[in-house]
Each structure stands twice: as structure tokens, then as C-alpha cells.
Amino acid sequence: MAVFDTELRQPKKLKKDTLRVVPLGGLGEVGRNMTVYEINGQLLIVDCGVLFPEESQPGVDLILPDLNYIKDRLDDIAAVVLTHGHEDHIGAVPYLLRRRPDIPLIGSQLTLALVEAKLAEHRIKPYTLTVVEGQTEKIGPFECEFVAVNHSIPDALAVFIRTAAGKVLHTGDFKMDQLPLDGRLTDLRHFARLGEEGIDLFLPDSTNAEVPGFTPTEKNIGKVLSQVFRDATQRIIVASFSSHVHRVQQVLEAAHERGRKVVLVGRSMVRNMTIAEKLGYLKVPPNTLVDLKKIDQYRPDEIVMMCTGSQGEPMAALSRMANGDHKIQVEQGDTIVLASSLIPGNETSVYRVINSLLKLGAEVIHKGNAKVHVSGHAAAGELLYCYNILKPKNVMPVHGEVRHLIANGNLAIETGVPEENVLLCEGGTVVDLADGVAQIVGQVRCDYVYVDGRSVGEITEEDLKDRLVLSEEGFVSVVAVIDRETKRVVFGPDIHARGVAEDDSVFEDIAPKITAALEDALHLAPEKVHTTHQLQQIVRRTIGSWVARRLRRKPMILPTVLDTPSAKTATTE
């Protein structure tokens, strides 16, 4: 396999009739999916999603693809094709359209409806083109043909891209459920026709490439939920993604069967399910949905609540219920169902929520102790079928962590794809396709772009490191006032600590050493007079080494050294 090329080297100028493929996210991670295709001066973007933060990224709301690669090429973007409506594929669209609002968005009916609702919150009215499976659209130098694929959200599409350089199949997220809830299969006959036409580069979903066999059918979940609802004696709270229409459908049906009412909790859950129902993708049984405001009119054993928070997101409804700061309070005997898979990196957060719910007396049912969720991604057996049907010349696994990409690449090799034609890439890897040959030609910068409140891209890795230090080690502030004329410390050092177990009195031993270090520096020859910043660094080193040795801690040190003309002025102030 052509292995990961981590060296940052600028690719050469793109030749005429050569297709360049640059993933700006989604490789080496589960989320932030965005791939840029370029040929003859025009760009086509497939998906534009977000990544959700981990615990090592405190205060971050979302992580975006790095748009710097295209920031000077916005007018060259022919369109953005969206494969389906999950946040990791559409969540960053508003941040792209802020830069150029008239970029055409192409996708299925449900996908575009979800995007339009999201854009409305950003006061952006997009130009959209709704497509269906089997449809072909000419978009500048790109001819895009859309293929029905099955996923955990309705209306998902793969896209087959014809160019002067060759033909590419980009699957998006998919699986091959043979008994889908909506009856919409992944169209293998369409895949076979494309395979006969010839596929020069195949970009397949890698999320479940390590999982042997086939992903179980969604229909199995309905029976399990029905049993859970039958056995529950109090309220039921089901947590899932806010766009998981299939899971909400099954909850509605199980609740209706057991005579329970369903309450949708959370703005995104209400918004997405309202759209899905309006467009006919969600079938609501009569007299089943009720408003959250009317919940007190029903007994606990008559209610099912559907909310977000299955990934332990701190601001999601379920996490706030677990912490006791949501208007819905979890009570003894409630049944909580986490109807989703764990996204890699979220394990600690999810298990913390589970433990908190158990402490409150709830029974928690999750994928680890009941079959309440099946994945929306193709397992190894399904991927092997695809490789054998499509017979691609070159393969570039996408959508997954490094281990998933490698596993997917190995599957391709097992089916006869030459090892040198399997490209293992990461975010920012540049791949050129010409004359049926795909090769890695460079690497562009592809950093995380953090959304923190209203701030976009202003938070750096150093800021996150500082936040982690503050949360784990605390901080120590030191204030000292010096008189350069008398070369003495005239006030302080005044030392205070926060987030450190010891009392401030513990610093009485180090205060004289800080004073001595400052006065030694002030007594140096005139040509070596220290700046205020240099004096603060002396304070930082002096107390930092003492704290590390004495307290076995490495807190953030915040030194402040102030100048004053004379000791009298300093003491007066």
C-alpha cells in the first residue's frame, strides 16, 4: 500500500485534464468529512461536516475542516455535493457559505431540508438542487451520477464522478441492509453497471472495515425496543442522534404498541423530526406525539422521551439530566436507552453519563448489554462484495481512523487490487489521477479549526493545552513590585493558588527565594538590565521548579512584575 505521507510538501501545479483529490477531513478521524476534487480550474466539494470535540479539547463546541486550502479559490467552486444529512457531513456548510453564500448545494430532498434549516439559523438562504438516485447532473467539468445507498438516515446517496481524467466513485456513509426500514436498498445493480463502465478511483466508507461479516439489519432493533418498553415500569428516555430518523421511527412504533406517548426533547431533535415528518420520511402513529409542556398530564408509565446525548456530549439533554441540571429530572426506576454506537474517543464521556444515571436509580440499557443499536456502516463482508462488484483500479479508503483505513485497504488487496494502487491518506494528502493512475503527490496543511462560542479558528492547540493544565493542575499567580533605582522588591511577592490542594501559606518558603532571584537580577551590570518580561520569566522558573519538586505539581504559573519609580510610590499604591 502507498502508506501515509506526513511530510508537508507543496504539490506541483496541476496539469490539464488531471484530477486532484484533497481530503480536508474524515481521514484518521470519524467526522469532519470533506473532499475537494479539482480539474481544469474548477472545484467540486463532496460533503462538508464537523467533528465533535473530545475531553482533551475543553470548551470547544465543534471542529471544522481547514478551509485555508480553498479560501482563495471560492469562486472556482462549482458546487458542494452532500451525500446525506448527518452532522459529520453537513455541519460545516454554514461556515463555508459564510465565505460565499451562493455556492450551489446538491443533495437529496431530506439532506437539503436539514441543511436549509441549519442555514436559516445562520441567516443564509442557499441555492440548492435536489437530486434523486439514478439522476445525472453536469456540473462544470464534472458529471455526477447519483446512486441510492442505505444508511442510518434516509435518502443517502453515493456519487459517481466522471471527468476528463477518469471516473471516481465516492460512497459516503453506507451499508447493505437487506431489510431496511424504508425499503430503500443500496443499489448493487447500479454499482455493477458502474463497475462495468470502469472505476479509476474508489473512495469507500471505512468505519466498520475491522468488523467481520455483515452489519445486522435495522429491523432487529424494533423487537428489542418493544421488549424493553414492555418491561419498563416508569418513564423511558431514549437517547440517539437528532437526525437518526430510523431510530425515532422505531421508538414511535414501540411506544404506540405499548400505549405510551412520545415527547421529543431538544431543539435539534424537534427540528429534524418535524422536517422528516413533513417530507414523509417519518410516519407518526396517531395520537402518539405530545408536547414537552404537557408531560405532567401523563403518568410516568405512559411516557417515552426521545432526546440527544447518546455520545456523552456535555451540553446534550441526556448529559444534563445525568448531572441534574435539566428541567427533566431522572428518577428511581426510569429506563434509559442509549440507542447508538460509541464514536471512537467518546467512551469516557459516555460511561461517565451511564454511571451518573445509575447512581440516580435508573436502569441503563445500551449496546453493551442489549441489541438496541446497529451500525449504519458496511462491515468487512459488505465491503468485499463492493470490491468484487466494482473492480476498481485504485482505492483510497475514507471515513475512519487510521486502523479503519488500513483494514479497508487490506480488504481491497484481498480482492485483487494491486497493493501499490491502494492509497492510505490523511487529511491534507494530495492525490492526482491521470490515465488510470492515482498517486500521492504532496501534502497541504490541514489543521483543526475550533469553534468556541462565536469564535471560529481563533483557539489554538496552545490554548487547549493551557485549558487542560488549568483543569488538571490549577494555577499559581505571583505579583511583585520592584524599584529599579533601589534595585529592590518593594511589594510582594504576593502568591495565590487556585485548583491546588495546598493552602496559600505553603508558599511562604518560596517567597524569599523569589525576592532574592529578582534582586540578584536587578543588581546586574547596566548592560544586562532585564526587561519586565525577563523578570517575570525568572519568577516563573523559580516558583515553577519549587512547586514541581515540593508539591509534585505542574500548575500554570502567572507571574506579574510591576515597575515603580520609587519605594515610596510603590508602598503608597
XYZ file of C-alpha atoms in Angstrom:
573
model
C 0.000 0.000 0.000
C 1.047 3.588 -0.600
C 1.377 4.482 3.072
C 0.698 7.727 4.892
C 2.849 10.597 3.676
C 3.097 13.009 6.610
C 5.776 15.275 5.109
C 4.343 18.705 4.352
C 5.389 19.284 0.738
C 3.537 21.512 -1.673
C 2.210 19.630 -4.698
C 3.255 20.751 -8.169
C 0.948 22.804 -10.357
C -1.955 20.692 -11.574
C -1.698 19.672 -15.226
C -4.562 19.954 -17.672
C -7.060 17.063 -17.634
C -5.608 15.710 -14.364
C -7.959 15.226 -11.417
C -6.693 16.303 -7.993
C -8.322 14.870 -4.866
C -7.671 16.543 -1.496
C -9.475 15.338 1.648
C -9.725 18.184 4.180
C -11.059 15.888 6.905
C -12.571 12.483 7.564
C -9.321 10.526 7.280
C -7.741 9.466 10.555
C -10.913 10.540 12.373
C -14.632 9.838 12.437
C -16.080 13.187 11.423
C -15.152 16.418 9.599
C -15.772 14.734 6.244
C -14.864 16.950 3.305
C -13.174 16.103 0.000
C -12.181 18.568 -2.712
C -11.984 17.447 -6.355
C -10.241 19.737 -8.862
C -9.797 19.575 -12.619
C -9.132 22.289 -15.211
C -9.520 25.134 -12.735
C -12.849 24.041 -11.214
C -13.552 22.556 -7.762
C -16.238 20.105 -6.656
C -16.649 19.517 -2.921
C -18.188 16.339 -1.564
C -19.561 16.808 1.979
C -18.641 19.496 4.490
C -19.022 18.165 8.025
C -17.926 18.750 11.588
C -16.072 16.712 14.187
C -17.260 16.746 17.786
C -14.660 17.534 20.460
C -13.091 15.077 22.870
C -12.376 15.625 26.565
C -8.874 16.815 25.667
C -10.447 19.811 23.908
C -12.288 21.623 26.739
C -14.587 24.486 25.813
C -14.670 23.594 22.116
C -18.131 23.322 20.548
C -17.238 21.982 17.094
C -14.197 21.224 14.958
C -14.305 22.276 11.311
C -12.345 21.257 8.221
C -9.433 23.561 7.430
C -10.737 25.772 4.614
C -7.434 27.584 4.048
C -6.697 25.311 1.085
C -9.694 26.742 -0.799
C -10.036 30.215 0.754
C -8.559 31.895 -2.355
C -10.473 29.603 -4.735
C -14.041 30.172 -3.573
C -15.142 31.492 -6.965
C -13.845 28.280 -8.581
C -16.200 26.039 -6.561
C -18.756 24.593 -8.983
C -20.897 23.002 -6.249
C -20.993 21.136 -2.962
C -22.455 17.618 -3.164
C -23.867 16.350 0.143
C -24.171 12.568 0.449
C -26.552 12.583 3.452
C -27.794 14.653 6.365
C -25.605 13.682 9.326
C -23.684 16.445 11.083
C -20.296 14.954 10.254
C -21.180 15.512 6.582
C -23.229 18.748 6.578
C -22.417 20.519 9.860
C -19.712 22.823 8.446
C -21.744 24.013 5.442
C -22.767 27.288 7.174
C -19.107 28.144 7.804
C -18.266 27.581 4.131
C -21.269 29.552 2.871
C -20.386 32.460 5.133
C -17.447 32.966 2.778
C -19.517 32.608 -0.406
C -23.285 32.257 0.115
C -24.168 31.386 -3.486
C -22.225 28.114 -3.732
C -24.764 25.590 -5.111
C -25.679 22.753 -2.744
C -26.654 19.436 -4.328
C -28.248 16.561 -2.462
C -31.376 14.545 -1.790
C -34.624 16.057 -0.546
C -34.139 15.230 3.146
C -30.455 16.151 3.159
C -31.105 19.587 1.700
C -34.077 20.195 4.009
C -31.854 19.545 7.046
C -29.130 21.806 5.648
C -31.572 24.599 4.843
C -32.918 24.531 8.410
C -29.374 24.770 9.729
C -28.505 27.605 7.365
C -31.648 29.508 8.373
C -30.190 29.771 11.884
C -27.175 31.480 10.297
C -29.458 33.707 8.164
C -28.190 32.170 4.931
C -30.579 31.255 2.115
C -28.738 28.781 -0.135
C -29.050 27.906 -3.784
C -29.954 24.199 -3.871
C -30.512 21.480 -6.423
C -32.447 18.388 -5.315
C -31.404 15.131 -6.953
C -32.583 11.521 -6.753
C -30.908 8.184 -7.334
C -30.226 7.490 -10.998
C -30.093 11.185 -11.854
C -27.060 12.653 -13.671
C -26.038 16.304 -13.486
C -23.347 18.155 -15.438
C -21.521 20.487 -13.021
C -18.798 22.330 -14.890
C -16.122 19.762 -15.863
C -17.716 17.184 -13.552
C -20.544 14.841 -14.489
C -22.152 13.470 -11.327
C -24.395 10.404 -11.271
C -26.184 9.618 -8.016
C -26.644 6.136 -6.562
C -29.033 5.038 -3.793
C -27.247 3.736 -0.696
C -28.641 2.571 2.614
C -27.528 4.256 5.841
C -28.918 5.083 9.276
C -30.626 8.176 7.828
C -32.978 8.109 4.821
C -32.129 9.470 1.386
C -28.378 8.818 1.428
C -26.572 8.905 -1.916
C -23.234 7.828 -3.326
C -21.835 9.963 -6.153
C -20.108 8.729 -9.328
C -17.961 11.493 -10.801
C -16.928 11.407 -14.448
C -14.065 13.692 -15.514
C -11.572 14.006 -18.342
C -9.009 12.338 -16.069
C -11.096 9.334 -15.090
C -14.062 8.127 -13.081
C -14.429 8.222 -9.303
C -16.983 6.579 -7.004
C -17.412 8.277 -3.619
C -19.744 6.189 -1.434
C -20.369 8.498 1.502
C -21.612 6.511 4.512
C -23.358 3.299 3.527
C -24.204 -0.281 4.393
C -26.025 -3.103 2.620
C -29.022 -3.747 4.899
C -31.206 -6.239 3.047
C -34.286 -5.436 5.155
C -34.138 -1.641 5.512
C -36.923 0.093 7.409
C -37.741 2.372 4.488
C -37.335 -0.351 1.847
C -34.522 1.588 0.149
C -31.637 -0.759 -0.600
C -28.090 0.072 -1.564
C -28.419 -0.271 -5.340
C -25.940 -3.039 -6.134
C -27.231 -3.327 -9.688
C -26.306 0.316 -10.194
C -22.913 -0.380 -8.624
C -22.440 -3.287 -11.050
C -23.199 -1.056 -14.055
C -20.653 1.479 -12.845
C -18.137 -1.322 -12.351
C -18.675 -2.400 -15.955
C -18.112 1.194 -17.099
C -14.869 1.272 -15.112
C -13.859 2.915 -11.847
C -10.443 4.550 -11.780
C -10.609 5.622 -8.118
C -12.870 4.266 -5.372
C -13.362 6.138 -2.083
C -15.246 3.734 0.248
C -16.556 4.173 3.802
C -14.043 2.553 6.214
C -15.773 2.872 9.597
C -16.572 -0.831 10.036
C -13.782 -2.316 7.915
C -12.410 -4.102 11.008
C -15.767 -5.733 11.773
C -16.113 -9.184 10.177
C -19.236 -10.332 8.371
C -22.251 -8.138 7.735
C -23.909 -5.332 9.670
C -27.183 -6.632 11.205
C -30.465 -5.330 9.853
C -32.234 -2.362 11.448
C -35.433 -4.419 11.765
C -33.881 -6.427 14.614
C -33.870 -3.313 16.800
C -37.645 -2.863 16.726
C -38.240 -6.190 18.508
C -35.684 -5.382 21.218
C -37.144 -1.925 21.830
C -40.618 -3.442 22.082
C -39.402 -5.819 24.809
C -37.649 -3.006 26.678
C -40.807 -0.892 26.566
C -42.895 -3.873 27.730
C -40.711 -4.421 30.808
C -40.337 -0.763 31.810
C -42.486 0.300 34.754
C -41.741 4.038 34.832
C -40.656 6.611 32.277
C -38.494 5.636 29.305
C -35.830 8.000 27.974
C -34.208 7.077 24.657
C -31.068 8.891 23.527
C -29.949 8.951 19.913
C -28.594 11.291 17.269
C -31.003 14.090 16.470
C -31.051 13.075 12.785
C -31.497 9.315 13.289
C -34.916 9.138 11.648
C -34.984 5.323 11.546
C -34.390 5.007 15.288
C -37.042 7.592 16.125
C -39.443 5.708 13.836
C -38.851 2.513 15.795
C -39.316 4.302 19.116
C -42.615 5.767 17.906
C -43.847 2.353 16.818
C -42.780 0.616 20.048
C -44.377 3.373 22.144
C -47.621 3.206 20.155
C -47.694 -0.576 20.578
C -47.358 -0.205 24.367
C -49.809 2.683 24.670
C -47.202 5.299 25.540
C -46.880 8.902 24.376
C -43.614 10.172 22.880
C -42.069 13.527 23.742
C -39.234 14.937 21.612
C -36.691 16.719 23.809
C -34.160 19.199 22.465
C -34.270 21.836 19.732
C -32.333 19.833 17.136
C -34.403 16.686 17.748
C -37.691 18.593 17.344
C -36.442 20.467 14.262
C -35.122 17.399 12.433
C -38.089 15.154 13.166
C -40.528 17.883 12.181
C -38.770 18.117 8.818
C -38.696 14.320 8.422
C -42.417 14.026 9.186
C -43.345 16.885 6.868
C -41.457 15.260 3.981
C -42.901 11.825 4.670
C -39.735 10.114 5.909
C -41.121 9.771 9.457
C -44.509 8.119 9.921
C -46.013 9.191 13.247
C -48.758 6.898 14.618
C -51.931 8.803 15.518
C -52.124 10.421 18.961
C -48.567 9.403 19.833
C -46.521 12.618 19.837
C -47.147 15.118 22.645
C -45.536 18.416 23.531
C -42.992 18.566 26.349
C -45.132 21.205 28.080
C -47.944 18.650 28.522
C -45.798 15.905 30.013
C -47.205 16.427 33.524
C -50.663 15.396 32.267
C -49.487 11.776 31.950
C -48.338 9.109 34.402
C -44.650 8.128 34.245
C -45.550 4.735 32.758
C -47.317 6.486 29.864
C -44.328 8.488 28.640
C -41.325 7.937 26.355
C -38.863 10.797 25.886
C -36.613 10.926 22.829
C -33.537 13.100 23.303
C -29.951 13.698 22.247
C -26.822 12.850 24.225
C -26.004 9.262 23.263
C -22.331 10.233 22.845
C -21.976 11.870 26.255
C -21.944 15.392 24.804
C -21.794 17.710 27.830
C -24.493 20.123 26.608
C -26.858 17.470 25.225
C -30.103 16.720 27.044
C -29.128 13.318 28.482
C -25.844 14.575 29.955
C -27.628 17.479 31.604
C -30.248 15.089 33.006
C -27.446 12.921 34.405
C -25.875 15.993 36.025
C -29.192 17.162 37.459
C -29.219 20.492 35.591
C -32.034 19.758 33.121
C -35.699 20.523 33.783
C -36.360 16.792 33.324
C -35.088 15.013 36.421
C -34.116 11.332 36.211
C -35.913 9.358 38.918
C -35.662 5.958 40.566
C -36.984 3.261 38.228
C -36.662 5.221 34.975
C -35.366 3.245 31.996
C -32.688 4.917 29.877
C -31.867 3.527 26.432
C -28.703 4.638 24.607
C -29.671 3.707 21.059
C -26.385 4.362 19.269
C -22.855 3.089 18.793
C -19.925 4.676 20.548
C -17.996 7.042 18.316
C -14.269 6.434 18.954
C -12.964 8.913 21.510
C -16.293 9.318 23.317
C -16.054 6.226 25.526
C -15.052 8.023 28.731
C -17.783 10.653 28.381
C -20.471 8.053 27.656
C -19.549 5.800 30.557
C -19.466 8.790 32.901
C -23.044 9.611 31.898
C -24.083 5.962 32.338
C -22.585 5.843 35.831
C -24.303 9.091 36.811
C -27.664 7.766 35.598
C -27.195 4.509 37.504
C -26.450 6.467 40.678
C -29.783 8.245 40.238
C -31.543 4.865 40.299
C -32.225 4.468 36.585
C -31.811 1.280 34.595
C -29.487 1.965 31.684
C -29.697 -0.130 28.532
C -27.012 0.289 25.884
C -25.339 -1.611 23.087
C -23.062 -3.343 25.592
C -25.927 -5.128 27.371
C -28.704 -5.272 24.753
C -29.072 -5.134 20.966
C -30.543 -1.641 20.925
C -28.459 -0.344 18.042
C -26.928 -1.483 14.780
C -24.317 0.419 12.864
C -25.045 2.439 9.763
C -21.766 1.416 8.122
C -20.764 -1.539 5.966
C -18.794 -4.300 7.682
C -15.927 -6.205 6.055
C -18.179 -8.706 4.260
C -20.178 -5.932 2.615
C -17.034 -4.088 1.551
C -15.680 -7.271 -0.034
C -18.893 -7.537 -2.071
C -18.402 -3.964 -3.255
C -14.808 -4.518 -4.301
C -15.755 -7.647 -6.230
C -18.670 -5.928 -7.969
C -16.851 -2.688 -8.783
C -13.328 -3.962 -9.580
C -11.743 -0.513 -9.039
C -8.283 0.252 -10.421
C -7.269 2.389 -7.440
C -8.655 2.612 -3.904
C -8.450 5.457 -1.391
C -10.206 4.440 1.863
C -12.008 7.318 3.597
C -14.157 7.973 6.664
C -12.386 6.348 9.584
C -9.484 6.281 11.968
C -6.080 5.053 10.804
C -6.873 1.472 11.834
C -10.095 1.555 9.815
C -8.356 2.909 6.719
C -5.661 0.228 6.906
C -8.238 -2.540 7.388
C -10.201 -1.290 4.379
C -7.048 -1.138 2.290
C -6.240 -4.737 3.197
C -9.732 -5.810 2.079
C -9.125 -4.165 -1.284
C -5.846 -6.034 -1.678
C -7.517 -9.337 -0.780
C -9.949 -8.858 -3.695
C -7.169 -8.291 -6.195
C -6.498 -4.550 -6.156
C -2.706 -4.187 -6.593
C -1.079 -3.181 -3.326
C 0.600 -0.157 -4.910
C -2.833 1.070 -6.054
C -4.227 1.309 -2.516
C -3.570 4.826 -1.198
C -3.561 5.372 2.551
C -4.037 9.073 3.115
C -4.738 11.558 5.884
C -6.267 14.993 5.996
C -4.482 17.241 3.517
C -2.945 14.448 1.402
C -2.952 15.406 -2.278
C -3.764 12.638 -4.782
C -3.608 13.120 -8.544
C -5.436 10.861 -11.020
C -4.484 10.724 -14.685
C -4.626 7.959 -17.311
C -5.986 5.478 -14.772
C -3.081 6.021 -12.378
C -3.631 7.544 -8.902
C -0.668 8.641 -6.840
C 0.127 10.749 -3.788
C 1.857 13.940 -4.956
C 2.003 16.109 -1.858
C 0.539 17.235 1.426
C -1.139 20.523 2.326
C -1.740 21.894 5.791
C -4.972 20.574 7.299
C -5.297 21.782 10.887
C -8.230 21.555 13.242
C -10.349 24.713 13.182
C -12.091 25.117 16.530
C -15.469 26.741 17.094
C -15.644 28.156 20.615
C -18.831 30.130 21.136
C -18.741 32.853 18.476
C -15.040 32.383 17.911
C -14.093 30.420 14.772
C -10.473 29.443 14.231
C -9.078 31.695 16.955
C -8.490 28.948 19.513
C -5.097 27.264 19.032
C -3.599 23.989 20.242
C -1.622 26.006 22.798
C -4.855 27.469 24.151
C -6.241 23.958 24.615
C -3.064 22.865 26.386
C -3.438 25.833 28.735
C -7.058 24.873 29.436
C -6.032 21.308 30.227
C -3.293 22.494 32.576
C -5.776 24.782 34.327
C -8.335 21.989 34.678
C -5.874 19.336 35.837
C -3.111 21.216 37.688
C -4.631 24.575 38.659
C -2.697 27.838 38.558
C -0.452 29.945 40.781
C -0.357 33.737 40.477
C 2.618 35.757 41.689
C 2.629 39.569 41.911
C 5.755 41.541 42.786
C 6.536 45.295 42.587
C 10.155 46.353 42.020
C 12.052 49.638 42.269
C 14.811 49.727 39.670
C 16.524 52.715 41.371
C 16.996 50.957 44.694
C 17.159 47.524 42.968
C 14.782 46.060 45.493
C 11.442 44.292 45.637
C 9.181 46.792 47.377
C 5.985 44.763 47.434
C 5.358 41.028 47.485
C 5.798 38.574 46.123
C 2.095 38.035 46.726
C 1.295 34.402 45.876
C -2.149 32.836 45.425
C -3.155 29.437 44.078
C -6.375 28.053 42.631
C -7.058 24.411 41.927
C -4.120 23.408 44.131
C -4.926 21.397 47.231
C -2.429 23.182 49.493
C -3.186 26.388 51.363
C -1.522 29.627 50.225
C 0.620 29.529 53.376
C 2.666 26.723 51.823
C 4.271 29.329 49.567
C 5.832 31.202 52.489
C 9.019 29.162 51.994
C 9.480 30.157 48.353
C 8.611 33.867 48.648
C 12.104 34.889 49.956
C 13.741 32.916 47.121
C 11.666 34.788 44.536
C 12.655 38.093 46.135
C 16.325 37.068 46.107
C 16.157 35.949 42.461
C 14.605 39.260 41.382
C 17.031 41.412 43.374
C 20.010 39.431 42.049
C 18.828 40.171 38.526
C 18.311 43.865 39.324
C 21.886 44.175 40.663
C 23.460 43.059 37.379
C 25.636 45.470 35.385
C 23.662 48.155 33.447
C 24.233 46.444 30.094
C 22.378 43.410 31.443
C 19.293 45.192 32.731
C 16.350 42.823 32.478
C 13.076 43.704 30.824
C 9.861 43.186 32.737
C 9.171 40.053 30.658
C 12.579 38.609 31.531
C 11.975 39.285 35.226
C 8.607 37.516 35.000
C 10.337 34.518 33.444
C 12.752 34.455 36.407
C 9.752 34.341 38.751
C 8.153 31.600 36.629
C 11.280 29.399 36.702
C 11.918 29.951 40.409
C 8.440 29.075 41.679
C 7.801 26.514 38.919
C 10.782 24.333 39.837
C 9.947 24.668 43.549
C 6.301 23.654 43.071
C 7.298 20.689 40.883
C 9.806 19.497 43.495
C 7.852 20.277 46.646
C 4.213 19.722 45.593
C 4.737 17.292 42.688
C 2.531 19.518 40.530
C 2.927 21.478 37.296
C 0.319 24.239 37.553
C 0.086 27.187 35.210
C 2.288 29.981 36.570
C 1.005 33.545 36.084
C 3.801 35.938 37.137
C 3.291 39.705 37.183
C 6.203 42.081 37.828
C 5.380 45.783 38.056
C 7.840 48.686 37.885
C 7.572 51.699 40.180
C 9.805 54.807 40.253
C 10.418 54.621 43.996
C 9.677 52.585 47.052
C 7.518 55.382 48.403
C 5.260 55.347 45.335
C 5.001 51.574 45.470
C 4.012 51.466 49.121
C 1.506 54.294 48.648
C -0.201 52.461 45.817
